Amino acid sequence: MNGDSYDDGLHDDGLPGEEDWSDEEFDAGMLEEELRQAAAVLDPVPAELQQIAIDAYALHDLDARVAELTFDSLVDALPVRGVTDTPRMLTFRAGEVTVDVEVTAQGLMGQVLPPQPARIEVLGGPRPGSPLTADDLGRFTGDVPLSGPFALRLRTGGDVVVTEWLRA
C-alpha cells in the first residue's frame, strides 16, 4: 500500500528453503544409498522372500552348461618362495569349451578355447554382471577388481556356459 514490498519467504519458482542444485553438487548415488539404508531400517525385506528371489535368479539360466573348475593355482600350483601378489590362474571346462582366467588385484584377463568371440558377464551376487567381450581369438579383459564370490557367464553362439562360483 505504501510501496513497501512484502517477502513471505516464498520464491516465484519454488518452495521455502528450496535451493538451486547443480548437477555437480547432486550425487544420485549417495541419495540412492541413503534411501536404501532408510528402507532397510523402516521396511526390511523378509529373509524368506530374499532367499526365494536368490533361488529364482539362480534358475534363470537353467539351460546353461556348468563349467567345472579343472585348475586353480591356489590349490594345484607349486608355491614360489619370495614371490608376492601372484595372479590366480583358473581353468574351467564345459564339454569342448575351455576358459582360462588370470585374476589379479587389477581385474581379470582370459581366453575362451577353442578361440571364438563371446559375450562374458562377471557375476558377483544379485546385481547384473559387468559385461566383457571376447575377440575373435577368444581373448577378454576386465579392469574391475573382483571381490567376494564371483562366476563367469559366457555366451558363445547359441551356447551359454556358467562357471562355478569362487571367492576372489
PDB file of C-alpha atoms in Angstrom:
ATOM      1  CA  MET A   1       0.000   0.000   0.000  1.00  0.00           C
ATOM      2  CA  ASN A   2       2.765   2.391   0.833  1.00  0.00           C
ATOM      3  CA  GLY A   3       5.141   0.902  -1.786  1.00  0.00           C
ATOM      4  CA  ASP A   4       6.953  -1.428   0.630  1.00  0.00           C
ATOM      5  CA  SER A   5       7.392  -4.932  -0.725  1.00  0.00           C
ATOM      6  CA  TYR A   6       6.389  -7.880   1.389  1.00  0.00           C
ATOM      7  CA  ASP A   7       8.573 -11.040   1.381  1.00  0.00           C
ATOM      8  CA  ASP A   8       6.715 -14.082   2.655  1.00  0.00           C
ATOM      9  CA  GLY A   9       9.718 -16.414   2.165  1.00  0.00           C
ATOM     10  CA  LEU A  10       8.315 -17.943  -0.996  1.00  0.00           C
ATOM     11  CA  HIS A  11      10.167 -17.564  -4.234  1.00  0.00           C
ATOM     12  CA  ASP A  12       8.421 -17.251  -7.522  1.00  0.00           C
ATOM     13  CA  ASP A  13       9.873 -20.582  -8.661  1.00  0.00           C
ATOM     14  CA  GLY A  14       9.610 -22.851  -5.683  1.00  0.00           C
ATOM     15  CA  LEU A  15       9.057 -23.680  -2.057  1.00  0.00           C
ATOM     16  CA  PRO A  16      10.540 -22.016   1.028  1.00  0.00           C
ATOM     17  CA  GLY A  17      14.146 -23.034   1.571  1.00  0.00           C
ATOM     18  CA  GLU A  18      14.435 -24.627  -1.865  1.00  0.00           C
ATOM     19  CA  GLU A  19      17.888 -24.161  -3.272  1.00  0.00           C
ATOM     20  CA  ASP A  20      19.161 -24.391  -6.801  1.00  0.00           C
ATOM     21  CA  TRP A  21      21.194 -27.614  -7.172  1.00  0.00           C
ATOM     22  CA  SER A  22      23.649 -28.006  -9.961  1.00  0.00           C
ATOM     23  CA  ASP A  23      24.420 -31.438 -11.394  1.00  0.00           C
ATOM     24  CA  GLU A  24      27.879 -31.279  -9.843  1.00  0.00           C
ATOM     25  CA  GLU A  25      26.516 -30.831  -6.312  1.00  0.00           C
ATOM     26  CA  PHE A  26      23.821 -33.502  -6.557  1.00  0.00           C
ATOM     27  CA  ASP A  27      25.068 -37.056  -6.080  1.00  0.00           C
ATOM     28  CA  ALA A  28      22.368 -39.504  -7.178  1.00  0.00           C
ATOM     29  CA  GLY A  29      24.418 -42.470  -5.965  1.00  0.00           C
ATOM     30  CA  MET A  30      24.638 -41.066  -2.456  1.00  0.00           C
ATOM     31  CA  LEU A  31      20.895 -40.335  -2.414  1.00  0.00           C
ATOM     32  CA  GLU A  32      20.143 -43.873  -3.597  1.00  0.00           C
ATOM     33  CA  GLU A  33      22.358 -45.366  -0.885  1.00  0.00           C
ATOM     34  CA  GLU A  34      20.693 -43.253   1.826  1.00  0.00           C
ATOM     35  CA  LEU A  35      17.260 -44.327   0.581  1.00  0.00           C
ATOM     36  CA  ARG A  36      18.369 -47.991   0.590  1.00  0.00           C
ATOM     37  CA  GLN A  37      19.571 -47.657   4.180  1.00  0.00           C
ATOM     38  CA  ALA A  38      16.320 -45.994   5.237  1.00  0.00           C
ATOM     39  CA  ALA A  39      14.258 -48.719   3.545  1.00  0.00           C
ATOM     40  CA  ALA A  40      16.368 -51.443   5.193  1.00  0.00           C
ATOM     41  CA  VAL A  41      15.611 -49.967   8.609  1.00  0.00           C
ATOM     42  CA  LEU A  42      11.970 -48.973   8.101  1.00  0.00           C
ATOM     43  CA  ASP A  43      10.795 -51.821   5.841  1.00  0.00           C
ATOM     44  CA  PRO A  44      13.347 -54.666   5.693  1.00  0.00           C
ATOM     45  CA  VAL A  45      12.976 -57.466   3.161  1.00  0.00           C
ATOM     46  CA  PRO A  46      11.958 -60.682   4.957  1.00  0.00           C
ATOM     47  CA  ALA A  47      14.706 -63.332   4.883  1.00  0.00           C
ATOM     48  CA  GLU A  48      12.361 -65.891   3.288  1.00  0.00           C
ATOM     49  CA  LEU A  49      11.494 -63.533   0.430  1.00  0.00           C
ATOM     50  CA  GLN A  50      15.156 -62.697  -0.141  1.00  0.00           C
ATOM     51  CA  GLN A  51      16.012 -66.427  -0.349  1.00  0.00           C
ATOM     52  CA  ILE A  52      13.169 -67.023  -2.828  1.00  0.00           C
ATOM     53  CA  ALA A  53      14.489 -64.174  -5.005  1.00  0.00           C
ATOM     54  CA  ILE A  54      18.029 -65.581  -4.924  1.00  0.00           C
ATOM     55  CA  ASP A  55      16.765 -69.063  -5.814  1.00  0.00           C
ATOM     56  CA  ALA A  56      14.679 -67.690  -8.698  1.00  0.00           C
ATOM     57  CA  TYR A  57      17.648 -65.711 -10.017  1.00  0.00           C
ATOM     58  CA  ALA A  58      19.782 -68.836  -9.935  1.00  0.00           C
ATOM     59  CA  LEU A  59      17.270 -70.644 -12.185  1.00  0.00           C
ATOM     60  CA  HIS A  60      17.100 -68.000 -14.927  1.00  0.00           C
ATOM     61  CA  ASP A  61      19.929 -69.739 -16.850  1.00  0.00           C
ATOM     62  CA  LEU A  62      18.616 -73.263 -16.421  1.00  0.00           C
ATOM     63  CA  ASP A  63      19.756 -74.220 -19.937  1.00  0.00           C
ATOM     64  CA  ALA A  64      23.329 -73.116 -19.237  1.00  0.00           C
ATOM     65  CA  ARG A  65      26.064 -75.696 -19.005  1.00  0.00           C
ATOM     66  CA  VAL A  66      28.148 -75.538 -15.831  1.00  0.00           C
ATOM     67  CA  ALA A  67      31.879 -75.250 -16.451  1.00  0.00           C
ATOM     68  CA  GLU A  68      33.840 -77.343 -13.991  1.00  0.00           C
ATOM     69  CA  LEU A  69      36.950 -75.916 -12.352  1.00  0.00           C
ATOM     70  CA  THR A  70      39.824 -78.099 -13.573  1.00  0.00           C
ATOM     71  CA  PHE A  71      42.768 -75.994 -12.366  1.00  0.00           C
ATOM     72  CA  ASP A  72      43.191 -73.444  -9.562  1.00  0.00           C
ATOM     73  CA  SER A  73      46.680 -72.117  -8.860  1.00  0.00           C
ATOM     74  CA  LEU A  74      45.777 -71.665  -5.173  1.00  0.00           C
ATOM     75  CA  VAL A  75      45.338 -75.437  -4.913  1.00  0.00           C
ATOM     76  CA  ASP A  76      47.205 -77.058  -7.794  1.00  0.00           C
ATOM     77  CA  ALA A  77      50.308 -74.912  -8.383  1.00  0.00           C
ATOM     78  CA  LEU A  78      53.578 -75.165  -6.504  1.00  0.00           C
ATOM     79  CA  PRO A  79      54.298 -72.033  -4.460  1.00  0.00           C
ATOM     80  CA  VAL A  80      57.330 -69.960  -5.419  1.00  0.00           C
ATOM     81  CA  ARG A  81      59.363 -68.690  -2.481  1.00  0.00           C
ATOM     82  CA  GLY A  82      59.718 -64.919  -2.229  1.00  0.00           C
ATOM     83  CA  VAL A  83      57.022 -64.119  -4.782  1.00  0.00           C
ATOM     84  CA  THR A  84      54.150 -61.984  -3.514  1.00  0.00           C
ATOM     85  CA  ASP A  85      50.983 -60.842  -5.221  1.00  0.00           C
ATOM     86  CA  THR A  86      50.978 -63.646  -7.770  1.00  0.00           C
ATOM     87  CA  PRO A  87      47.957 -63.802 -10.083  1.00  0.00           C
ATOM     88  CA  ARG A  88      45.447 -66.567  -9.544  1.00  0.00           C
ATOM     89  CA  MET A  89      45.206 -68.848 -12.559  1.00  0.00           C
ATOM     90  CA  LEU A  90      41.921 -70.695 -13.170  1.00  0.00           C
ATOM     91  CA  THR A  91      40.820 -73.128 -15.866  1.00  0.00           C
ATOM     92  CA  PHE A  92      37.178 -74.097 -16.404  1.00  0.00           C
ATOM     93  CA  ARG A  93      35.860 -76.739 -18.801  1.00  0.00           C
ATOM     94  CA  ALA A  94      32.370 -77.477 -20.138  1.00  0.00           C
ATOM     95  CA  GLY A  95      32.356 -80.024 -22.937  1.00  0.00           C
ATOM     96  CA  GLU A  96      34.564 -78.693 -25.731  1.00  0.00           C
ATOM     97  CA  VAL A  97      34.728 -75.166 -24.277  1.00  0.00           C
ATOM     98  CA  THR A  98      37.666 -74.256 -22.020  1.00  0.00           C
ATOM     99  CA  VAL A  99      38.092 -70.907 -20.279  1.00  0.00           C
ATOM    100  CA  ASP A 100      41.482 -69.855 -18.906  1.00  0.00           C
ATOM    101  CA  VAL A 101      41.338 -66.910 -16.497  1.00  0.00           C
ATOM    102  CA  GLU A 102      44.014 -64.913 -14.682  1.00  0.00           C
ATOM    103  CA  VAL A 103      42.714 -62.961 -11.662  1.00  0.00           C
ATOM    104  CA  THR A 104      44.825 -60.095 -10.298  1.00  0.00           C
ATOM    105  CA  ALA A 105      44.257 -57.171  -7.951  1.00  0.00           C
ATOM    106  CA  GLN A 106      43.628 -55.016 -11.053  1.00  0.00           C
ATOM    107  CA  GLY A 107      40.956 -57.263 -12.597  1.00  0.00           C
ATOM    108  CA  LEU A 108      40.989 -60.304 -14.824  1.00  0.00           C
ATOM    109  CA  MET A 109      42.007 -61.449 -18.273  1.00  0.00           C
ATOM    110  CA  GLY A 110      41.446 -64.694 -20.046  1.00  0.00           C
ATOM    111  CA  GLN A 111      40.802 -66.675 -23.180  1.00  0.00           C
ATOM    112  CA  VAL A 112      37.994 -68.869 -24.457  1.00  0.00           C
ATOM    113  CA  LEU A 113      39.182 -72.040 -26.219  1.00  0.00           C
ATOM    114  CA  PRO A 114      38.656 -73.001 -28.954  1.00  0.00           C
ATOM    115  CA  PRO A 115      39.185 -69.352 -29.953  1.00  0.00           C
ATOM    116  CA  GLN A 116      35.864 -67.674 -30.679  1.00  0.00           C
ATOM    117  CA  PRO A 117      34.041 -64.433 -29.989  1.00  0.00           C
ATOM    118  CA  ALA A 118      31.916 -64.468 -26.849  1.00  0.00           C
ATOM    119  CA  ARG A 119      29.982 -62.190 -24.549  1.00  0.00           C
ATOM    120  CA  ILE A 120      31.060 -62.650 -20.953  1.00  0.00           C
ATOM    121  CA  GLU A 121      29.451 -61.425 -17.746  1.00  0.00           C
ATOM    122  CA  VAL A 122      31.320 -61.301 -14.460  1.00  0.00           C
ATOM    123  CA  LEU A 123      28.706 -62.287 -11.877  1.00  0.00           C
ATOM    124  CA  GLY A 124      29.069 -61.173  -8.292  1.00  0.00           C
ATOM    125  CA  GLY A 125      25.795 -61.553  -6.428  1.00  0.00           C
ATOM    126  CA  PRO A 126      22.239 -60.487  -7.204  1.00  0.00           C
ATOM    127  CA  ARG A 127      23.283 -57.432  -9.233  1.00  0.00           C
ATOM    128  CA  PRO A 128      23.744 -57.600 -13.005  1.00  0.00           C
ATOM    129  CA  GLY A 129      27.195 -58.692 -14.074  1.00  0.00           C
ATOM    130  CA  SER A 130      29.715 -56.419 -15.713  1.00  0.00           C
ATOM    131  CA  PRO A 131      29.845 -57.190 -19.468  1.00  0.00           C
ATOM    132  CA  LEU A 132      33.045 -58.158 -21.280  1.00  0.00           C
ATOM    133  CA  THR A 133      33.604 -59.159 -24.896  1.00  0.00           C
ATOM    134  CA  ALA A 134      35.997 -61.816 -26.167  1.00  0.00           C
ATOM    135  CA  ASP A 135      37.581 -61.048 -29.537  1.00  0.00           C
ATOM    136  CA  ASP A 136      37.892 -63.477 -32.473  1.00  0.00           C
ATOM    137  CA  LEU A 137      40.837 -65.158 -30.720  1.00  0.00           C
ATOM    138  CA  GLY A 138      38.745 -65.640 -27.566  1.00  0.00           C
ATOM    139  CA  ARG A 139      40.707 -63.077 -25.507  1.00  0.00           C
ATOM    140  CA  PHE A 140      38.997 -60.848 -22.953  1.00  0.00           C
ATOM    141  CA  THR A 141      39.992 -58.446 -20.168  1.00  0.00           C
ATOM    142  CA  GLY A 142      38.210 -56.720 -17.322  1.00  0.00           C
ATOM    143  CA  ASP A 143      39.693 -53.897 -15.294  1.00  0.00           C
ATOM    144  CA  VAL A 144      37.291 -54.101 -12.340  1.00  0.00           C
ATOM    145  CA  PRO A 145      38.897 -55.854  -9.347  1.00  0.00           C
ATOM    146  CA  LEU A 146      36.929 -58.875  -8.161  1.00  0.00           C
ATOM    147  CA  SER A 147      35.795 -59.067  -4.551  1.00  0.00           C
ATOM    148  CA  GLY A 148      33.788 -61.745  -2.848  1.00  0.00           C
ATOM    149  CA  PRO A 149      32.208 -64.652  -4.690  1.00  0.00           C
ATOM    150  CA  PHE A 150      32.202 -64.486  -8.482  1.00  0.00           C
ATOM    151  CA  ALA A 151      31.389 -66.577 -11.534  1.00  0.00           C
ATOM    152  CA  LEU A 152      31.561 -66.055 -15.291  1.00  0.00           C
ATOM    153  CA  ARG A 153      28.670 -66.462 -17.744  1.00  0.00           C
ATOM    154  CA  LEU A 154      29.792 -66.972 -21.349  1.00  0.00           C
ATOM    155  CA  ARG A 155      27.517 -66.712 -24.369  1.00  0.00           C
ATOM    156  CA  THR A 156      29.179 -68.280 -27.401  1.00  0.00           C
ATOM    157  CA  GLY A 157      26.932 -68.608 -30.421  1.00  0.00           C
ATOM    158  CA  GLY A 158      23.882 -70.462 -29.120  1.00  0.00           C
ATOM    159  CA  ASP A 159      25.580 -71.889 -26.022  1.00  0.00           C
ATOM    160  CA  VAL A 160      25.533 -70.483 -22.510  1.00  0.00           C
ATOM    161  CA  VAL A 161      28.246 -71.633 -20.109  1.00  0.00           C
ATOM    162  CA  VAL A 162      28.417 -70.631 -16.439  1.00  0.00           C
ATOM    163  CA  THR A 163      31.493 -71.289 -14.317  1.00  0.00           C
ATOM    164  CA  GLU A 164      31.460 -72.490 -10.745  1.00  0.00           C
ATOM    165  CA  TRP A 165      31.328 -69.764  -8.097  1.00  0.00           C
ATOM    166  CA  LEU A 166      34.656 -68.974  -6.442  1.00  0.00           C
ATOM    167  CA  ARG A 167      35.978 -66.425  -3.969  1.00  0.00           C
ATOM    168  CA  ALA A 168      38.303 -63.799  -5.413  1.00  0.00           C
TER     169      ALA A 168
END
